[in-house]
């Protein structure tokens, strides 16, 4: 380390043995580690006998800490940036620090390793030649549905992060906006003891969640196939089954409009069919 460098170091998602030998060496040899949560990172560092001094850098203090870290780098010290898990800056703090480092011509170096996005995509069974990463959706329902509406016509595989307490609502909104038949994938607690990987349609994911077969614990990565793949299967969709599934989740007219969008058929035709289905249900 002859030139002062800001190292961006990927750390394990769960299994500590996923830390690469190179990452271990860098964390041991730098002058300072900027960590998202020093309490969590201390467990990782202690596991490998690393005693490098830490400083906290998170979303609430990043603006204030950046200047201090840049001063240290310009003074010849080496700094490593780590997040709580995975590759820093992927829905984690650090953007301001990297931007400032480039502005000051500080050398930066990525130390590749675990990434929840890549790990989930590698086993999702969905197209990965083109994908988009959306990070966390808005916490409030209306804002979340509005954002999903902007993504509904995305042809690439869509990858999302979701918090435990919002996962069920997120899946319900995906069904309502994307339709029940989109193929999807959920990875929960990647590389940890209770890792769970599930490939299913969005409607099936909603059912599995409701039944408790997808446990609402841990961290979630959700991948959903793009609209282009759905369009290729459009002719095989059972329209009545689609309408029944949508009607169970939203008002009839809204269900008919969404079914029309998903199948390419007319809204009036879908609404008449919806009324027929409701009539059959009532007579039963």
Coordinates of C-alpha atoms in Angstrom, one line a residue:
X1 CA 0.0 0.0 0.0
X2 CA 2.4 2.7 -1.2
X3 CA -0.3 5.1 -2.3
X4 CA -3.0 6.1 0.0
X5 CA -6.2 4.4 -1.1
X6 CA -9.9 4.2 -0.2
X7 CA -10.8 0.5 -0.4
X8 CA -14.4 -0.5 -0.9
X9 CA -14.6 -3.9 0.7
X10 CA -17.4 -6.4 0.2
X11 CA -18.1 -8.4 3.4
X12 CA -20.2 -11.5 4.1
X13 CA -24.0 -11.5 3.9
X14 CA -24.2 -14.1 6.7
X15 CA -21.6 -16.8 6.6
X16 CA -18.3 -15.2 7.8
X17 CA -16.2 -17.7 5.8
X18 CA -17.3 -15.8 2.7
X19 CA -14.9 -13.1 3.5
X20 CA -12.1 -13.3 0.8
X21 CA -8.4 -13.7 1.8
X22 CA -7.7 -10.4 0.0
X23 CA -10.5 -8.6 1.9
X24 CA -9.2 -10.0 5.2
X25 CA -5.7 -8.7 4.4
X26 CA -6.9 -5.2 3.4
X27 CA -9.0 -4.8 6.5
X28 CA -6.0 -5.9 8.6
X29 CA -3.6 -3.5 7.0
X30 CA -5.5 -0.3 6.5
X31 CA -5.2 2.5 9.0
X32 CA -8.9 3.0 9.5
X33 CA -12.2 1.2 8.7
X34 CA -15.3 3.2 8.0
X35 CA -18.2 0.9 9.0
X36 CA -21.9 1.3 8.7
X37 CA -22.4 -0.1 12.2
X38 CA -19.2 -0.6 14.2
X39 CA -21.0 -2.9 16.6
X40 CA -21.9 -5.4 13.9
X41 CA -18.6 -5.1 12.1
X42 CA -16.7 -5.8 15.3
X43 CA -18.0 -9.3 15.3
X44 CA -16.6 -9.9 11.8
X45 CA -13.3 -8.3 12.6
X46 CA -12.9 -10.2 15.9
X47 CA -13.7 -13.5 14.2
X48 CA -10.5 -12.9 12.0
X49 CA -8.4 -11.3 14.8
X50 CA -8.4 -7.9 13.1
X51 CA -7.8 -5.0 15.4
X52 CA -7.9 -2.1 13.0
X53 CA -9.5 1.1 14.4
X54 CA -13.1 1.8 13.2
X55 CA -15.1 4.9 12.6
X56 CA -18.9 5.0 12.1
X57 CA -20.2 6.1 8.7
X58 CA -24.0 5.7 8.2
X59 CA -26.7 7.6 6.4
X60 CA -27.3 10.0 9.3
X61 CA -23.6 11.1 9.7
X62 CA -22.0 10.6 6.3
X63 CA -22.0 14.2 5.3
X64 CA -20.2 15.2 8.5
X65 CA -17.7 12.3 8.5
X66 CA -16.6 12.5 4.8
X67 CA -14.4 15.6 5.3
X68 CA -12.6 13.9 8.1
X69 CA -12.0 10.7 6.1
X70 CA -10.8 12.7 3.0
X71 CA -8.3 14.6 5.2
X72 CA -6.9 11.3 6.5
X73 CA -6.6 9.9 2.9
X74 CA -4.9 13.1 1.7
X75 CA -2.5 12.8 4.7
X76 CA -1.4 9.4 3.4
X77 CA -3.5 7.0 5.4
X78 CA -5.4 4.1 3.9
X79 CA -9.1 3.7 4.6
X80 CA -11.5 0.8 4.0
X81 CA -15.3 1.3 3.6
X82 CA -17.6 -1.6 4.7
X83 CA -21.3 -1.9 5.1
X84 CA -23.3 -4.2 7.5
X85 CA -23.2 -6.9 4.8
X86 CA -22.5 -7.4 1.2
X87 CA -21.0 -4.8 -1.2
X88 CA -21.0 -1.2 0.0
X89 CA -23.1 1.5 -1.7
X90 CA -25.7 -1.0 -3.0
X91 CA -28.6 0.5 -1.0
X92 CA -26.0 1.3 1.7
X93 CA -24.2 4.6 2.6
X94 CA -20.9 5.7 1.0
X95 CA -21.9 7.6 -2.1
X96 CA -20.8 11.0 -0.7
X97 CA -17.5 9.6 0.4
X98 CA -16.7 8.1 -3.0
X99 CA -17.8 11.2 -4.8
X100 CA -15.5 13.3 -2.6
X101 CA -12.6 10.9 -3.1
X102 CA -12.9 11.2 -6.9
X103 CA -13.1 15.0 -6.6
X104 CA -9.9 15.0 -4.6
X105 CA -8.2 12.5 -6.9
X106 CA -7.9 10.0 -4.1
X107 CA -7.1 6.5 -5.4
X108 CA -10.1 4.1 -4.9
X109 CA -10.0 0.3 -5.2
X110 CA -12.9 -2.2 -5.1
X111 CA -12.3 -5.4 -3.2
X112 CA -15.0 -7.6 -4.8
X113 CA -17.1 -10.2 -2.9
X114 CA -20.6 -11.0 -1.7
X115 CA -23.6 -9.1 -3.1
X116 CA -27.2 -10.0 -2.2
X117 CA -28.4 -8.8 -5.7
X118 CA -26.0 -11.0 -7.6
X119 CA -26.4 -14.0 -5.2
X120 CA -30.2 -13.9 -5.6
X121 CA -30.1 -13.5 -9.4
X122 CA -27.6 -16.4 -9.7
X123 CA -30.2 -18.9 -8.5
X124 CA -33.4 -17.1 -9.5
X125 CA -34.0 -19.0 -12.8
X126 CA -35.0 -15.7 -14.4
X127 CA -33.3 -13.8 -17.3
X128 CA -30.1 -12.2 -16.0
X129 CA -28.6 -10.8 -19.3
X130 CA -30.5 -7.6 -18.5
X131 CA -31.9 -6.6 -15.2
X132 CA -32.7 -3.4 -13.2
X133 CA -32.2 -3.0 -9.4
X134 CA -34.7 -0.8 -7.6
X135 CA -33.4 -1.2 -4.0
X136 CA -36.1 -0.6 -1.4
X137 CA -39.6 0.5 -2.5
X138 CA -41.3 3.4 -0.7
X139 CA -42.7 2.4 2.7
X140 CA -46.2 3.8 2.2
X141 CA -48.7 1.8 0.2
X142 CA -49.8 4.6 -2.3
X143 CA -46.2 5.6 -3.1
X144 CA -45.2 2.0 -3.4
X145 CA -48.0 1.2 -5.8
X146 CA -47.2 4.3 -7.8
X147 CA -43.5 3.2 -8.1
X148 CA -44.5 -0.3 -9.1
X149 CA -46.9 1.2 -11.7
X150 CA -43.8 2.9 -13.3
X151 CA -42.1 -0.5 -13.4
X152 CA -45.0 -2.6 -14.7
X153 CA -43.9 -2.3 -18.3
X154 CA -40.2 -2.9 -17.6
X155 CA -39.0 -5.7 -19.9
X156 CA -35.9 -6.5 -17.8
X157 CA -35.9 -8.6 -14.6
X158 CA -36.7 -6.3 -11.7
X159 CA -34.8 -6.8 -8.4
X160 CA -36.0 -5.3 -5.1
X161 CA -34.9 -5.3 -1.5
X162 CA -37.7 -5.5 1.1
X163 CA -37.8 -5.2 4.9
X164 CA -39.3 -8.0 7.0
X165 CA -42.4 -6.0 8.2
X166 CA -43.3 -4.8 4.7
X167 CA -42.7 -8.0 2.7
X168 CA -46.3 -9.3 2.7
X169 CA -47.7 -5.9 1.7
X170 CA -45.0 -5.7 -1.0
X171 CA -46.0 -9.0 -2.5
X172 CA -49.7 -8.1 -2.4
X173 CA -48.9 -4.9 -4.2
X174 CA -46.8 -6.7 -6.8
X175 CA -49.8 -9.0 -7.5
X176 CA -52.2 -6.1 -7.8
X177 CA -49.9 -4.0 -10.1
X178 CA -47.9 -6.6 -12.1
X179 CA -50.6 -9.3 -12.1
X180 CA -50.7 -12.7 -10.5
X181 CA -49.0 -14.7 -13.2
X182 CA -45.6 -13.1 -13.3
X183 CA -42.8 -15.5 -12.4
X184 CA -40.8 -14.4 -9.4
X185 CA -38.2 -15.4 -6.9
X186 CA -37.6 -14.7 -3.3
X187 CA -34.3 -15.1 -1.4
X188 CA -34.4 -14.8 2.3
X189 CA -31.5 -14.8 4.7
X190 CA -28.9 -15.5 2.0
X191 CA -26.0 -17.6 3.2
X192 CA -27.4 -17.7 6.8
X193 CA -28.6 -20.7 8.8
X194 CA -32.3 -20.3 7.8
X195 CA -31.7 -19.4 4.1
X196 CA -34.8 -19.8 2.0
X197 CA -35.1 -19.6 -1.8
X198 CA -38.5 -19.8 -3.5
X199 CA -39.4 -19.7 -7.2
X200 CA -43.1 -19.2 -7.9
X201 CA -45.6 -16.9 -9.5
X202 CA -46.5 -13.7 -7.6
X203 CA -49.9 -15.1 -6.7
X204 CA -48.3 -18.3 -5.3
X205 CA -45.8 -16.2 -3.3
X206 CA -48.7 -14.3 -1.8
X207 CA -50.3 -17.6 -0.8
X208 CA -47.1 -19.0 0.6
X209 CA -46.6 -15.9 2.7
X210 CA -50.2 -15.9 4.0
X211 CA -49.8 -19.6 5.0
X212 CA -46.5 -18.9 6.8
X213 CA -44.5 -21.0 4.4
X214 CA -42.4 -18.0 3.6
X215 CA -41.4 -16.9 7.1
X216 CA -41.5 -13.2 7.9
X217 CA -38.0 -13.1 9.4
X218 CA -34.7 -11.8 8.0
X219 CA -33.8 -9.9 4.9
X220 CA -35.5 -10.4 1.5
X221 CA -34.4 -10.0 -2.1
X222 CA -37.3 -10.2 -4.6
X223 CA -36.8 -10.7 -8.3
X224 CA -39.7 -10.5 -10.8
X225 CA -39.6 -11.3 -14.5
X226 CA -40.0 -8.5 -17.0
X227 CA -43.1 -7.8 -19.0
X228 CA -41.6 -9.1 -22.2
X229 CA -41.6 -12.7 -20.8
X230 CA -45.2 -12.3 -19.7
X231 CA -46.3 -11.1 -23.2
X232 CA -44.7 -14.2 -24.7
X233 CA -47.0 -16.4 -22.5
X234 CA -50.1 -14.3 -22.9
X235 CA -52.1 -16.7 -25.1
X236 CA -51.8 -19.4 -22.5
X237 CA -53.4 -17.3 -19.7
X238 CA -56.8 -18.5 -18.5
X239 CA -58.6 -15.2 -18.5
X240 CA -61.4 -16.2 -16.2
X241 CA -58.9 -17.5 -13.7
X242 CA -57.0 -14.3 -13.9
X243 CA -60.1 -12.2 -13.3
X244 CA -61.1 -14.3 -10.4
X245 CA -57.7 -13.9 -8.8
X246 CA -57.6 -10.1 -9.4
X247 CA -61.2 -9.7 -8.2
X248 CA -60.3 -11.2 -4.8
X249 CA -57.7 -8.4 -4.3
X250 CA -59.3 -5.3 -5.8
X251 CA -62.6 -3.7 -7.0
X252 CA -64.2 -5.4 -10.0
X253 CA -63.7 -2.5 -12.5
X254 CA -60.0 -2.1 -11.5
X255 CA -59.5 -5.9 -11.8
X256 CA -61.1 -5.8 -15.3
X257 CA -58.8 -2.9 -16.4
X258 CA -55.7 -4.7 -15.2
X259 CA -56.8 -7.9 -16.8
X260 CA -57.2 -6.0 -20.1
X261 CA -53.8 -4.6 -19.8
X262 CA -52.2 -7.9 -19.0
X263 CA -54.0 -9.9 -21.8
X264 CA -54.2 -7.2 -24.5
X265 CA -58.0 -7.6 -24.7
X266 CA -60.6 -4.9 -24.5
X267 CA -61.6 -3.3 -21.1
X268 CA -65.4 -3.6 -21.9
X269 CA -65.0 -7.3 -22.8
X270 CA -63.1 -7.9 -19.5
X271 CA -65.7 -6.0 -17.5
X272 CA -68.6 -8.0 -19.0
X273 CA -66.8 -11.2 -18.2
X274 CA -66.2 -9.9 -14.7
X275 CA -69.9 -9.3 -14.3
X276 CA -70.6 -12.8 -15.6
X277 CA -68.2 -14.3 -13.1
X278 CA -69.7 -12.4 -10.2
X279 CA -73.2 -13.6 -11.3
X280 CA -72.0 -17.2 -11.3
X281 CA -70.5 -16.8 -7.9
X282 CA -73.7 -15.2 -6.5
X283 CA -75.9 -18.0 -7.9
X284 CA -73.6 -20.6 -6.4

